[in-house]
Amino acid sequence: MLQQLFSPSVQHTLDLVGIFVFAISGALLAVRKNFDVFGIAVLAEVTALGGGLIRDLIIGAVPPAAFTDLGYFVTPLLAALLVFFLHPQVERIQTGVNVFDAAGLGLFCVTGTTKAYEYGLGLTASACLGLATAVGGGVLRDVLANEVPSLLRWDRDLYAVPATVGAAMVALCIRWDALTPLTSGLAVVTAFVLRLLAMRFHWRAPRAWNRRSTVREEEHLPV
């Protein structure tokens, strides 16, 4: 069994914080799309739990944690309730929400990779599932909201790349038998800082070389 970055109680608390922030992003998109209260709750749940659910189903960790821990299920509902009543105020602190979202991204890409490896997957597959844990909920959110997933759009600041770096760091540490709470924490911080820098300096992935696209380019409000 790989070493845990935090004690089980601290890990659980951090998971709930990450789930809460992810759920807020889903609920805010639902409000922008003019969804009703049920739609807001669904989008909050999917955004918060979708990545972990995909990971657990693939590795055979069933029933998934989202269905065995009441806190995991209730936390997104609390976030949806908050956004339902106070979405103008939540929108005003979007920058703060984005910072916590970046922290959740860093945490989940690392814990997702570690859990996948513990269930017998290879290093590459584990890193891919670490990435899926971190960004899967956001992809499902966008699909349900009839949006092109942010993960695939050139006009969004880097999101998957920081998670990929964090997951790859964990996989390399496992490969060289160097995965400790310290190196795991370093991977979390690296993904977190890369995401913050991407938001600060608007780093984006390159598009096709010498492309000749007929699609009209336009900027979109951040989701």
Short mmCIF file of C-alpha atoms in Angstrom, two decimals:
data_model
loop_
_atom_site.label_atom_id
_atom_site.label_comp_id
_atom_site.label_asym_id
_atom_site.label_seq_id
_atom_site.Cartn_x
_atom_site.Cartn_y
_atom_site.Cartn_z
CA MET A 1 0.00 0.00 0.00
CA LEU A 2 1.36 3.40 -0.96
CA GLN A 3 1.88 5.99 1.71
CA GLN A 4 -0.92 8.46 2.18
CA LEU A 5 -0.26 12.15 1.84
CA PHE A 6 -2.54 12.94 4.77
CA SER A 7 -4.25 11.06 7.55
CA PRO A 8 -7.64 9.56 6.55
CA SER A 9 -9.59 12.27 8.39
CA VAL A 10 -7.62 15.12 6.84
CA GLN A 11 -7.80 13.47 3.41
CA HIS A 12 -11.57 13.16 3.74
CA THR A 13 -11.90 16.82 4.71
CA LEU A 14 -9.78 17.95 1.75
CA ASP A 15 -11.83 15.75 -0.56
CA LEU A 16 -15.01 17.43 0.65
CA VAL A 17 -13.53 20.89 0.16
CA GLY A 18 -12.50 20.00 -3.39
CA ILE A 19 -15.90 18.49 -4.10
CA PHE A 20 -17.62 21.62 -2.77
CA VAL A 21 -15.63 23.96 -4.99
CA PHE A 22 -16.08 21.78 -8.08
CA ALA A 23 -19.81 21.66 -7.34
CA ILE A 24 -19.97 25.47 -7.21
CA SER A 25 -18.51 25.70 -10.71
CA GLY A 26 -21.15 23.28 -11.98
CA ALA A 27 -23.97 25.11 -10.22
CA LEU A 28 -22.81 28.48 -11.57
CA LEU A 29 -22.84 27.17 -15.13
CA ALA A 30 -26.36 25.85 -14.54
CA VAL A 31 -27.47 29.31 -13.41
CA ARG A 32 -25.91 30.90 -16.50
CA LYS A 33 -27.77 28.36 -18.62
CA ASN A 34 -31.03 29.25 -16.84
CA PHE A 35 -31.51 25.74 -15.42
CA ASP A 36 -34.11 25.14 -12.72
CA VAL A 37 -33.25 24.04 -9.19
CA PHE A 38 -33.10 20.37 -10.18
CA GLY A 39 -30.76 21.14 -13.06
CA ILE A 40 -28.53 23.18 -10.76
CA ALA A 41 -28.32 20.26 -8.31
CA VAL A 42 -27.61 17.72 -11.06
CA LEU A 43 -24.85 19.80 -12.62
CA ALA A 44 -23.30 20.39 -9.19
CA GLU A 45 -23.30 16.65 -8.41
CA VAL A 46 -21.93 15.66 -11.80
CA THR A 47 -19.14 18.23 -11.73
CA ALA A 48 -18.08 17.35 -8.20
CA LEU A 49 -18.28 13.57 -8.37
CA GLY A 50 -18.02 12.67 -12.06
CA GLY A 51 -14.25 12.28 -12.23
CA GLY A 52 -14.01 10.09 -9.15
CA LEU A 53 -16.98 8.04 -10.29
CA ILE A 54 -15.37 7.34 -13.66
CA ARG A 55 -12.11 6.32 -11.95
CA ASP A 56 -13.78 4.02 -9.41
CA LEU A 57 -15.88 2.25 -12.05
CA ILE A 58 -12.83 1.65 -14.25
CA ILE A 59 -10.63 0.28 -11.46
CA GLY A 60 -13.45 -1.78 -9.93
CA ALA A 61 -13.72 0.14 -6.66
CA VAL A 62 -17.43 -0.55 -6.36
CA PRO A 63 -19.70 0.71 -5.09
CA PRO A 64 -17.93 4.04 -5.77
CA ALA A 65 -17.13 6.31 -2.85
CA ALA A 66 -19.73 8.77 -4.12
CA PHE A 67 -22.42 6.22 -3.18
CA THR A 68 -20.96 4.93 0.07
CA ASP A 69 -20.09 8.21 1.79
CA LEU A 70 -23.08 10.44 2.48
CA GLY A 71 -20.82 13.46 2.81
CA TYR A 72 -19.69 13.09 -0.79
CA PHE A 73 -23.29 13.16 -1.98
CA VAL A 74 -24.60 15.91 0.30
CA THR A 75 -21.72 18.37 -0.16
CA PRO A 76 -22.57 19.18 -3.81
CA LEU A 77 -26.20 19.72 -2.80
CA LEU A 78 -25.08 22.29 -0.23
CA ALA A 79 -23.02 24.03 -2.91
CA ALA A 80 -26.03 24.00 -5.25
CA LEU A 81 -28.22 25.48 -2.50
CA LEU A 82 -25.69 28.23 -1.87
CA VAL A 83 -25.49 29.14 -5.55
CA PHE A 84 -29.28 28.95 -5.96
CA PHE A 85 -29.83 31.67 -3.38
CA LEU A 86 -26.58 33.65 -3.56
CA HIS A 87 -25.26 33.25 -7.08
CA PRO A 88 -24.65 37.01 -7.62
CA GLN A 89 -22.43 37.10 -4.52
CA VAL A 90 -20.67 33.86 -5.51
CA GLU A 91 -19.99 35.27 -8.98
CA ARG A 92 -18.26 38.26 -7.36
CA ILE A 93 -15.76 35.98 -5.61
CA GLN A 94 -15.10 33.93 -8.75
CA THR A 95 -11.36 34.53 -8.47
CA GLY A 96 -11.30 32.97 -5.02
CA VAL A 97 -13.37 30.05 -6.24
CA ASN A 98 -10.91 29.52 -9.09
CA VAL A 99 -8.00 29.39 -6.64
CA PHE A 100 -9.70 26.67 -4.59
CA ASP A 101 -10.63 24.89 -7.83
CA ALA A 102 -6.93 24.85 -8.76
CA ALA A 103 -6.12 23.36 -5.36
CA GLY A 104 -8.75 20.67 -5.88
CA LEU A 105 -7.31 19.95 -9.31
CA GLY A 106 -3.87 19.39 -7.81
CA LEU A 107 -5.17 17.21 -5.00
CA PHE A 108 -7.43 15.02 -7.14
CA CYS A 109 -4.89 14.35 -9.90
CA VAL A 110 -2.49 13.03 -7.27
CA THR A 111 -4.96 10.99 -5.20
CA GLY A 112 -6.58 9.65 -8.37
CA THR A 113 -3.28 8.40 -9.72
CA THR A 114 -2.35 6.83 -6.40
CA LYS A 115 -5.68 5.04 -6.00
CA ALA A 116 -5.60 3.69 -9.54
CA TYR A 117 -2.12 2.25 -8.97
CA GLU A 118 -3.18 0.70 -5.70
CA TYR A 119 -5.89 -1.17 -7.61
CA GLY A 120 -3.34 -2.78 -9.91
CA LEU A 121 -3.15 -0.49 -12.94
CA GLY A 122 0.13 0.32 -14.66
CA LEU A 123 1.84 3.66 -14.30
CA THR A 124 0.59 5.17 -17.55
CA ALA A 125 -2.99 4.03 -16.98
CA SER A 126 -2.84 5.28 -13.39
CA ALA A 127 -1.68 8.71 -14.50
CA CYS A 128 -4.47 8.84 -17.09
CA LEU A 129 -7.03 8.03 -14.41
CA GLY A 130 -5.47 10.66 -12.16
CA LEU A 131 -6.13 13.15 -14.94
CA ALA A 132 -9.67 11.80 -15.39
CA THR A 133 -10.33 12.19 -11.66
CA ALA A 134 -9.32 15.84 -11.79
CA VAL A 135 -11.06 16.92 -15.01
CA GLY A 136 -13.72 14.30 -15.72
CA GLY A 137 -16.45 16.07 -13.79
CA GLY A 138 -15.88 19.28 -15.72
CA VAL A 139 -16.15 17.45 -19.05
CA LEU A 140 -19.44 15.81 -18.03
CA ARG A 141 -20.69 19.19 -16.80
CA ASP A 142 -20.03 20.84 -20.15
CA VAL A 143 -21.57 17.99 -22.13
CA LEU A 144 -24.76 18.09 -20.08
CA ALA A 145 -24.91 21.87 -20.47
CA ASN A 146 -24.53 21.52 -24.26
CA GLU A 147 -21.13 23.22 -24.24
CA VAL A 148 -17.91 22.24 -25.97
CA PRO A 149 -15.88 20.87 -23.03
CA SER A 150 -13.46 23.50 -21.72
CA LEU A 151 -10.80 20.81 -21.87
CA LEU A 152 -10.94 20.89 -25.67
CA ARG A 153 -11.15 24.62 -26.28
CA TRP A 154 -8.18 26.71 -27.33
CA ASP A 155 -9.59 29.87 -25.76
CA ARG A 156 -9.40 28.59 -22.18
CA ASP A 157 -6.42 28.79 -19.88
CA LEU A 158 -4.51 25.53 -19.41
CA TYR A 159 -6.41 23.13 -17.13
CA ALA A 160 -5.63 19.58 -18.17
CA VAL A 161 -1.90 20.22 -18.57
CA PRO A 162 -1.29 21.07 -14.87
CA ALA A 163 -3.26 17.96 -13.87
CA THR A 164 -1.27 15.87 -16.34
CA VAL A 165 2.00 17.15 -14.89
CA GLY A 166 0.89 16.35 -11.34
CA ALA A 167 -0.27 12.85 -12.28
CA ALA A 168 2.94 12.19 -14.23
CA MET A 169 5.05 13.27 -11.26
CA VAL A 170 3.26 10.75 -9.07
CA ALA A 171 3.73 7.99 -11.64
CA LEU A 172 7.45 8.74 -11.91
CA CYS A 173 7.82 8.77 -8.14
CA ILE A 174 6.14 5.35 -7.98
CA ARG A 175 8.42 4.09 -10.75
CA TRP A 176 11.53 5.11 -8.84
CA ASP A 177 10.11 4.05 -5.45
CA ALA A 178 10.20 7.66 -4.27
CA LEU A 179 6.54 8.30 -3.51
CA THR A 180 6.36 9.78 -0.03
CA PRO A 181 4.08 12.33 1.61
CA LEU A 182 6.69 14.94 0.69
CA THR A 183 6.90 14.06 -3.02
CA SER A 184 3.12 13.64 -3.22
CA GLY A 185 2.71 17.09 -1.70
CA LEU A 186 5.19 18.46 -4.22
CA ALA A 187 3.10 17.03 -7.07
CA VAL A 188 -0.05 18.64 -5.63
CA VAL A 189 1.68 22.01 -5.28
CA THR A 190 3.19 21.80 -8.77
CA ALA A 191 -0.19 21.20 -10.42
CA PHE A 192 -1.75 23.92 -8.26
CA VAL A 193 0.91 26.53 -9.09
CA LEU A 194 0.88 25.69 -12.80
CA ARG A 195 -2.88 26.20 -12.89
CA LEU A 196 -2.59 29.52 -11.05
CA LEU A 197 0.14 30.70 -13.46
CA ALA A 198 -2.00 29.63 -16.42
CA MET A 199 -4.88 31.73 -15.10
CA ARG A 200 -2.63 34.68 -14.29
CA PHE A 201 -0.80 34.78 -17.63
CA HIS A 202 -3.51 33.17 -19.79
CA TRP A 203 -1.36 30.27 -20.92
CA ARG A 204 -3.03 28.23 -23.63
CA ALA A 205 -2.10 25.13 -25.57
CA PRO A 206 -0.89 25.63 -29.15
CA ARG A 207 -3.19 24.92 -32.05
CA ALA A 208 -2.36 23.07 -35.27
CA TRP A 209 0.66 24.37 -37.14
CA ASN A 210 -0.24 26.45 -40.22
CA ARG A 211 -3.91 25.71 -39.63
CA ARG A 212 -6.49 27.06 -42.06
CA SER A 213 -9.71 27.12 -40.04
CA THR A 214 -12.97 28.61 -41.24
CA VAL A 215 -14.42 28.66 -37.73
CA ARG A 216 -14.90 32.19 -36.47
CA GLU A 217 -12.67 32.89 -33.49
CA GLU A 218 -14.31 34.45 -30.48
CA GLU A 219 -13.59 34.81 -26.83
CA HIS A 220 -15.99 33.39 -24.29
CA LEU A 221 -16.63 34.21 -20.68
CA PRO A 222 -14.81 31.82 -18.31
CA VAL A 223 -16.78 28.92 -16.92
#
